[in-house]
CSV table of C-alpha atoms and ligand atoms in Angstrom, one decimal:
chain,number,residue,atom,x,y,z
A,1,MET,CA,22.9,-55.5,162.4
A,2,THR,CA,21.3,-53.1,159.6
A,3,GLN,CA,17.7,-53.7,160.0
A,4,LYS,CA,15.8,-53.3,156.5
A,5,VAL,CA,12.6,-51.3,156.8
A,6,LEU,CA,10.1,-51.0,154.1
A,7,ILE,CA,8.4,-47.4,154.1
A,8,THR,CA,5.2,-47.5,151.7
A,9,GLY,CA,3.7,-43.9,150.9
A,10,ALA,CA,7.4,-42.7,150.9
A,11,ALA,CA,6.7,-39.3,148.9
A,12,GLY,CA,3.6,-38.5,151.6
A,13,GLN,CA,4.1,-36.2,154.7
A,14,LEU,CA,4.7,-39.1,156.8
A,15,GLY,CA,7.0,-41.1,154.6
A,16,ARG,CA,9.0,-38.1,153.9
A,17,GLU,CA,9.6,-37.8,157.7
A,18,LEU,CA,10.2,-41.3,158.3
A,19,LEU,CA,13.0,-41.2,155.5
A,20,ARG,CA,14.6,-38.1,157.0
A,21,THR,CA,14.5,-39.3,160.5
A,22,ALA,CA,15.5,-42.9,159.8
A,23,PRO,CA,18.2,-44.0,162.6
A,24,ALA,CA,21.5,-45.3,161.8
A,25,GLY,CA,21.5,-48.9,161.0
A,26,VAL,CA,18.3,-48.9,159.1
A,27,ASP,CA,18.2,-49.6,155.6
A,28,CYS,CA,15.0,-48.1,154.0
A,29,ILE,CA,13.4,-49.3,151.2
A,30,ALA,CA,11.5,-46.3,150.0
A,31,ALA,CA,8.0,-47.4,148.0
A,32,THR,CA,6.0,-44.3,146.7
A,33,ARG,CA,2.8,-45.1,144.9
A,34,GLU,CA,4.5,-45.4,141.9
A,35,SER,CA,6.8,-48.2,142.6
A,36,LEU,CA,4.4,-50.1,144.9
A,37,ASP,CA,0.4,-49.8,144.7
A,38,ILE,CA,-0.6,-51.2,148.2
A,39,ALA,CA,-3.9,-52.0,146.6
A,40,ASP,CA,-2.4,-54.5,144.2
A,41,ALA,CA,-1.8,-57.6,146.4
A,42,GLU,CA,0.2,-59.1,144.0
A,43,GLN,CA,2.7,-56.3,143.7
A,44,VAL,CA,2.8,-56.4,147.4
A,45,ASN,CA,3.7,-60.2,147.7
A,46,THR,CA,6.2,-60.1,145.0
A,47,LEU,CA,8.2,-57.0,146.7
A,48,LEU,CA,8.0,-58.6,150.4
A,49,ARG,CA,9.3,-61.8,148.9
A,50,GLU,CA,12.2,-60.3,146.8
A,51,GLN,CA,13.1,-57.6,149.2
A,52,ARG,CA,12.4,-59.7,152.6
A,53,PRO,CA,12.2,-56.4,155.0
A,54,SER,CA,12.2,-57.2,158.8
A,55,LEU,CA,9.6,-54.3,159.1
A,56,VAL,CA,7.3,-52.6,157.2
A,57,ILE,CA,5.9,-49.1,157.9
A,58,ASN,CA,2.7,-48.4,156.1
A,59,ALA,CA,2.6,-44.6,155.5
A,60,ALA,CA,0.4,-44.9,152.4
A,61,ALA,CA,-3.1,-44.2,152.2
A,62,TYR,CA,-6.1,-42.3,150.3
A,63,THR,CA,-6.1,-39.1,152.7
A,64,ALA,CA,-8.7,-37.1,150.5
A,65,VAL,CA,-11.1,-37.0,153.4
A,66,ASP,CA,-13.9,-35.3,151.4
A,67,ARG,CA,-13.5,-36.9,148.2
A,68,ALA,CA,-13.7,-39.8,149.6
A,69,GLU,CA,-17.5,-39.4,150.0
A,70,SER,CA,-17.9,-39.7,146.1
A,71,GLU,CA,-14.9,-42.5,145.7
A,72,GLN,CA,-15.8,-44.8,148.4
A,73,GLU,CA,-14.3,-47.9,146.3
A,74,MET,CA,-11.0,-46.5,145.7
A,75,ALA,CA,-10.7,-45.1,149.4
A,76,GLN,CA,-11.8,-48.9,150.7
A,77,ALA,CA,-9.4,-50.4,147.9
A,78,ILE,CA,-6.5,-48.4,149.3
A,79,ASN,CA,-7.2,-47.8,152.9
A,80,GLY,CA,-9.0,-51.0,153.8
A,81,GLU,CA,-7.7,-54.0,151.4
A,82,GLY,CA,-4.3,-52.5,150.7
A,83,ALA,CA,-3.6,-52.5,154.5
A,84,GLY,CA,-4.9,-56.0,154.5
A,85,ASN,CA,-2.6,-56.9,151.8
A,86,LEU,CA,0.3,-55.5,153.5
A,87,ALA,CA,-0.7,-57.2,156.5
A,88,GLY,CA,-1.2,-60.6,154.9
A,89,ALA,CA,2.4,-60.3,152.9
A,90,CYS,CA,3.9,-59.4,156.2
A,91,ALA,CA,2.4,-62.5,157.8
A,92,GLU,CA,3.9,-64.7,155.1
A,93,ASN,CA,7.3,-63.3,155.3
A,94,ALA,CA,7.7,-63.1,158.9
A,95,ALA,CA,8.0,-59.2,159.1
A,96,ARG,CA,6.5,-56.9,161.3
A,97,LEU,CA,4.0,-53.9,160.6
A,98,ILE,CA,3.5,-50.5,161.8
A,99,HIS,CA,0.4,-49.4,160.3
A,100,VAL,CA,-0.7,-45.6,160.8
A,101,SER,CA,-4.4,-45.1,161.3
A,102,THR,CA,-6.8,-42.0,162.2
A,103,ASP,CA,-8.7,-40.0,164.6
A,104,PHE,CA,-11.5,-40.3,162.1
A,105,VAL,CA,-12.5,-43.9,163.0
A,106,PHE,CA,-14.2,-42.3,165.9
A,107,ASP,CA,-17.4,-39.8,165.8
A,108,GLY,CA,-16.3,-37.1,168.1
A,109,ALA,CA,-19.0,-37.6,170.3
A,110,SER,CA,-17.1,-38.2,173.3
A,111,SER,CA,-15.9,-35.1,175.7
A,112,THR,CA,-12.9,-37.2,177.0
A,113,PRO,CA,-9.7,-38.1,174.8
A,114,TYR,CA,-10.4,-41.4,172.8
A,115,LEU,CA,-8.3,-44.5,174.6
A,116,PRO,CA,-6.9,-46.8,172.0
A,117,ASP,CA,-9.9,-49.5,172.8
A,118,ALA,CA,-12.7,-47.0,172.8
A,119,PRO,CA,-15.6,-48.1,170.4
A,120,THR,CA,-15.2,-46.9,166.9
A,121,SER,CA,-17.8,-45.2,164.8
A,122,PRO,CA,-16.6,-43.2,161.8
A,123,LEU,CA,-18.8,-40.4,160.4
A,124,GLY,CA,-17.9,-40.7,156.7
A,125,GLU,CA,-16.2,-43.1,153.8
A,126,TYR,CA,-12.6,-42.1,154.7
A,127,GLY,CA,-13.1,-43.1,158.3
A,128,ARG,CA,-14.7,-46.2,157.3
A,129,SER,CA,-12.3,-47.1,154.7
A,130,LYS,CA,-9.6,-46.4,157.6
A,131,LEU,CA,-11.4,-48.4,160.0
A,132,ALA,CA,-11.4,-51.4,157.7
A,133,GLY,CA,-7.8,-51.1,157.1
A,134,GLU,CA,-7.5,-51.4,161.1
A,135,GLN,CA,-9.7,-54.6,160.9
A,136,ALA,CA,-8.1,-56.1,158.2
A,137,VAL,CA,-4.6,-55.6,159.8
A,138,ALA,CA,-5.6,-57.0,163.0
A,139,THR,CA,-7.3,-59.9,161.7
A,140,ARG,CA,-4.5,-60.9,159.3
A,141,LEU,CA,-1.4,-60.0,161.3
A,142,PRO,CA,-2.5,-59.8,165.3
A,143,SER,CA,1.1,-58.8,166.1
A,144,ALA,CA,1.1,-55.5,164.1
A,145,LEU,CA,1.0,-52.3,165.8
A,146,ILE,CA,-1.7,-49.8,164.5
A,147,ILE,CA,-0.9,-46.2,165.6
A,148,ARG,CA,-3.6,-43.6,165.4
A,149,THR,CA,-2.9,-40.1,164.6
A,150,ALA,CA,-4.8,-36.6,163.8
A,151,TRP,CA,-4.3,-33.1,162.1
A,152,VAL,CA,-1.0,-34.4,160.4
A,153,TYR,CA,0.9,-31.4,158.8
A,154,SER,CA,4.7,-31.2,157.7
A,155,ALA,CA,6.5,-28.8,155.6
A,156,PHE,CA,5.9,-31.2,152.5
A,157,GLY,CA,2.7,-31.8,150.5
A,158,SER,CA,-0.6,-29.5,151.6
A,159,ASN,CA,-2.0,-29.6,154.8
A,160,PHE,CA,-4.1,-27.2,156.8
A,161,VAL,CA,-0.8,-25.2,158.0
A,162,LYS,CA,0.5,-24.3,154.5
A,163,THR,CA,-3.3,-23.5,153.3
A,164,MET,CA,-3.7,-21.0,156.2
A,165,LEU,CA,-0.3,-19.6,155.3
A,166,ARG,CA,-1.5,-19.1,151.7
A,167,LEU,CA,-5.1,-17.6,152.7
A,168,MET,CA,-3.2,-15.1,155.1
A,169,ALA,CA,-1.0,-13.8,152.6
A,170,GLU,CA,-3.6,-13.4,150.4
A,171,ARG,CA,-6.5,-12.1,152.4
A,172,ASP,CA,-6.9,-9.4,155.3
A,173,GLU,CA,-9.6,-11.7,156.8
A,174,ILE,CA,-10.4,-15.1,157.3
A,175,SER,CA,-12.7,-17.5,158.8
A,176,VAL,CA,-12.1,-20.7,160.7
A,177,VAL,CA,-14.2,-23.7,162.5
A,178,ALA,CA,-13.8,-22.8,166.1
A,179,ASP,CA,-16.0,-25.7,167.5
A,180,GLN,CA,-13.9,-28.9,166.6
A,181,VAL,CA,-11.0,-29.9,168.5
A,182,GLY,CA,-8.1,-31.9,168.3
A,183,SER,CA,-4.4,-32.2,168.5
A,184,PRO,CA,-2.4,-31.0,165.6
A,185,THR,CA,0.6,-33.2,164.8
A,186,TRP,CA,3.8,-32.4,163.0
A,187,ALA,CA,4.7,-35.5,161.0
A,188,ARG,CA,8.4,-35.3,162.3
A,189,GLY,CA,7.3,-36.0,165.7
A,190,LEU,CA,5.1,-38.8,164.5
A,191,ALA,CA,7.9,-40.2,162.5
A,192,GLU,CA,10.0,-40.1,165.4
A,193,SER,CA,7.9,-41.9,167.5
A,194,LEU,CA,7.0,-44.6,164.9
A,195,TRP,CA,11.2,-45.3,164.6
A,196,LEU,CA,11.1,-45.7,168.6
A,197,ALA,CA,8.3,-48.2,168.1
A,198,ALA,CA,10.3,-49.9,165.5
A,199,ASP,CA,12.7,-51.0,168.2
A,200,LEU,CA,10.2,-52.3,170.6
A,201,PRO,CA,8.6,-55.6,168.8
A,202,GLU,CA,6.5,-56.4,171.8
A,203,PHE,CA,4.4,-53.0,171.4
A,204,GLN,CA,1.5,-54.7,169.5
A,205,GLY,CA,-1.9,-53.6,169.2
A,206,PHE,CA,-3.3,-50.1,169.3
A,207,GLY,CA,-1.6,-46.9,170.3
A,208,HIS,CA,-2.4,-43.2,169.8
A,209,TRP,CA,0.1,-40.5,169.0
A,210,THR,CA,-0.1,-36.9,168.2
A,211,ASP,CA,1.3,-33.8,169.7
A,212,ALA,CA,0.5,-32.8,173.2
A,213,GLY,CA,-2.3,-30.4,173.9
A,214,VAL,CA,-5.6,-29.6,172.4
A,215,CYS,CA,-7.0,-26.6,170.2
A,216,SER,CA,-9.6,-25.8,167.8
A,217,TRP,CA,-8.9,-25.4,164.2
A,218,TYR,CA,-9.3,-21.4,164.9
A,219,ASP,CA,-6.8,-21.7,167.9
A,220,PHE,CA,-4.4,-23.4,165.5
A,221,ALA,CA,-5.0,-20.7,162.8
A,222,VAL,CA,-4.6,-18.0,165.4
A,223,ALA,CA,-1.1,-19.7,166.5
A,224,ILE,CA,-0.1,-20.1,162.8
A,225,ALA,CA,-0.7,-16.5,161.9
A,226,GLU,CA,1.4,-15.4,165.5
A,227,GLU,CA,4.3,-17.7,164.8
A,228,ALA,CA,4.4,-17.2,161.2
A,229,ALA,CA,4.6,-13.4,161.6
A,230,GLU,CA,7.1,-13.6,164.5
A,231,LEU,CA,9.5,-15.7,161.9
A,232,GLY,CA,8.7,-13.3,159.4
A,233,LEU,CA,6.9,-15.6,157.2
A,234,LEU,CA,3.8,-13.1,157.1
A,235,THR,CA,4.1,-9.3,156.6
A,236,GLY,CA,0.5,-8.3,157.8
A,237,MET,CA,-1.8,-9.9,160.4
A,238,PRO,CA,-4.9,-11.0,159.0
A,239,LEU,CA,-8.4,-10.7,161.1
A,240,ILE,CA,-9.1,-14.4,162.1
A,241,HIS,CA,-13.0,-14.7,162.7
A,242,PRO,CA,-14.2,-18.1,164.8
A,243,ILE,CA,-16.9,-19.7,163.0
A,244,PRO,CA,-19.3,-22.7,163.8
A,245,GLY,CA,-18.5,-25.9,161.3
A,246,SER,CA,-22.2,-25.4,160.3
A,247,ALA,CA,-21.0,-22.5,158.3
A,248,TYR,CA,-18.4,-24.2,156.7
A,249,PRO,CA,-20.4,-27.1,155.3
A,250,THR,CA,-18.0,-30.0,153.6
A,251,PRO,CA,-18.9,-33.2,152.1
A,252,ALA,CA,-17.6,-35.2,154.8
A,253,ALA,CA,-18.5,-34.8,158.5
A,254,ARG,CA,-15.8,-34.2,160.8
A,255,PRO,CA,-15.6,-35.4,164.6
A,256,ALA,CA,-16.2,-32.4,166.8
A,257,PHE,CA,-14.0,-34.0,169.5
A,258,SER,CA,-10.9,-35.5,168.1
A,259,VAL,CA,-8.7,-35.9,170.8
A,260,LEU,CA,-6.9,-39.1,171.3
A,261,ASP,CA,-5.6,-40.4,174.8
A,262,LYS,CA,-2.0,-40.9,174.3
A,263,TYR,CA,-0.8,-41.9,177.7
A,264,SER,CA,-0.4,-45.7,177.1
A,265,THR,CA,1.8,-45.1,173.9
A,266,TRP,CA,4.0,-42.4,175.7
A,267,GLU,CA,4.3,-45.3,178.4
A,268,ALA,CA,5.3,-47.9,175.8
A,269,LEU,CA,7.9,-45.3,174.1
A,270,GLN,CA,9.1,-44.2,177.1
A,271,THR,CA,8.7,-40.3,175.9
A,272,GLU,CA,5.9,-37.9,175.4
A,273,GLY,CA,4.8,-35.9,172.6
A,274,LEU,CA,6.0,-32.1,172.6
A,275,HIS,CA,3.1,-29.2,172.9
A,276,TRP,CA,1.9,-29.0,169.3
A,277,ARG,CA,2.6,-25.0,169.5
A,278,THR,CA,6.2,-25.7,170.1
A,279,GLN,CA,6.3,-28.4,167.2
A,280,LEU,CA,4.4,-25.9,165.2
A,281,ARG,CA,7.3,-23.1,165.7
A,282,SER,CA,10.0,-25.9,164.4
A,283,MET,CA,8.1,-26.8,161.6
A,284,LEU,CA,7.7,-23.1,160.3
A,285,LYS,CA,11.3,-22.4,161.0
A,286,GLU,CA,12.2,-25.1,158.7
A,287,LEU,CA,9.8,-24.0,156.4
A,288,LYS,CA,11.5,-20.5,156.3
A,289,GLU,CA,14.9,-21.9,155.6
A,290,SER,CA,13.8,-24.1,152.9
A,291,SER,CA,12.0,-24.3,149.8
A,292,PHE,CA,9.8,-27.5,150.1
A,293,GLU,CA,6.4,-27.4,147.7
B,301,LIG,N1,-2.9,-36.0,157.1
B,301,LIG,C1,-3.7,-36.1,158.3
B,301,LIG,O1,-4.1,-35.4,158.6
B,301,LIG,C2,-3.9,-37.1,158.7
B,301,LIG,C3,-4.9,-37.1,160.1
B,301,LIG,C4,-4.8,-38.7,160.7
B,301,LIG,C5,-4.2,-39.6,160.2
B,301,LIG,N2,-3.4,-39.6,159.0
B,301,LIG,C6,-3.1,-40.7,158.5
B,301,LIG,O2,-1.4,-40.6,158.4
B,301,LIG,C7,-1.0,-41.7,157.4
B,301,LIG,C8,-0.2,-40.7,157.0
B,301,LIG,O3,-0.7,-39.5,156.2
B,301,LIG,P1,0.0,-38.4,155.5
B,301,LIG,O4,-0.5,-37.2,155.7
B,301,LIG,O5,1.3,-38.5,155.4
B,301,LIG,O6,-0.7,-38.6,153.9
B,301,LIG,P2,-0.2,-38.2,152.6
B,301,LIG,O7,0.8,-36.7,152.6
B,301,LIG,O8,-1.6,-38.0,151.7
B,301,LIG,O9,0.5,-39.4,151.8
B,301,LIG,C9,-0.1,-40.8,151.8
B,301,LIG,C10,0.9,-41.1,150.7
B,301,LIG,O10,0.4,-42.6,150.1
B,301,LIG,C11,0.5,-42.5,148.5
B,301,LIG,N3,-0.7,-43.7,148.1
B,301,LIG,C12,-1.9,-43.2,148.0
B,301,LIG,N4,-2.5,-44.3,147.6
B,301,LIG,C13,-1.6,-45.1,147.5
B,301,LIG,C14,-1.6,-46.5,146.9
B,301,LIG,N5,-2.4,-47.4,146.5
B,301,LIG,N6,-0.2,-47.3,147.2
B,301,LIG,C15,0.9,-46.9,147.5
B,301,LIG,N7,1.1,-45.5,148.0
B,301,LIG,C16,-0.3,-44.6,147.9
B,301,LIG,C17,0.3,-41.0,148.3
B,301,LIG,O11,0.4,-40.9,147.0
B,301,LIG,P3,0.0,-39.8,146.2
B,301,LIG,O12,-0.2,-38.7,146.8
B,301,LIG,O13,0.3,-39.9,144.7
B,301,LIG,O14,-1.7,-40.0,146.0
B,301,LIG,C18,1.1,-40.3,149.2
B,301,LIG,O15,2.2,-40.3,148.8
B,301,LIG,C19,-2.1,-42.1,156.8
B,301,LIG,O16,-2.5,-43.6,157.0
B,301,LIG,C20,-3.5,-41.3,156.9
B,301,LIG,O17,-4.4,-42.1,157.0
B,301,LIG,C21,-3.4,-38.4,158.4
């Protein structure tokens, strides 16, 4: 039987990968920000009533981490209330919800990977708004699945990998923060893991998904340069300097340690993530063969 799945934020990194990897037998309703503003409860209710999806995957979010410091209301309206609107409409229309959240709900003070039930303590407005979304979803639809992820990139949109490639092509030397560690995540692998979760209605509550392995932003940049040069995406090899986060101040503080413990999710999905460097190579190959913006 065909499963009808509403994908919000369909033009974003994850949204586009969800559409590209949708399994056979899934009828996707792709809702971009233009066709569905999740912050508008009435729009959300109407769409769910009319379309009656059996599952909603929320890939829509306000993701401008630094801008959120001065746009708290908008971040809360989308990431907090918007997520709650979807959960409320799913509850009313007997739809399941898979909601996506972030490592930024944690403060990064841990020295061991964060378990899905670890105490949250966001450092900035983006993390606070995403935490409000998690709480709204868990309250309004306890059967929802909330998957936290981190350091997401893809061939679409703007992200760390594409910014590094641009800077590396323009400059002989760049400096990259070396004292913040986490796990890069190709949106493709995240999308595939969410489709596995789509088939497991008993998988509820909180889960974590990133690619496997850990690195600093500096290590990630070095790997991007090496892999891109190997593929002919870069002509020269820039000098990459490791710097402390204190030398690159940003409006929003970032967690120093952003590693998520994924074992319970791997067990639930009966699959484990690929190493981040393998995924990076695959994404760069795709970038080379395509003309995505
Ligand atoms: N990117 C990361 O590094 C990262 C890390 C951890 C967790 N996450 C989470 O992963 C999920 C997917 O992120 P992503 O990287 O795919 O983000 P993204 O590329 O920024 O995509 C988010 C999409 O949501 C849309 N959107 C924004 N406000 C909306 C609204 N009010 N109603 C409907 N759609 C709206 C955006 O449209 P516009 O572009 O027009 O605003 C965009 O198309 C999010 O929940 C994010 O919080 C991301």
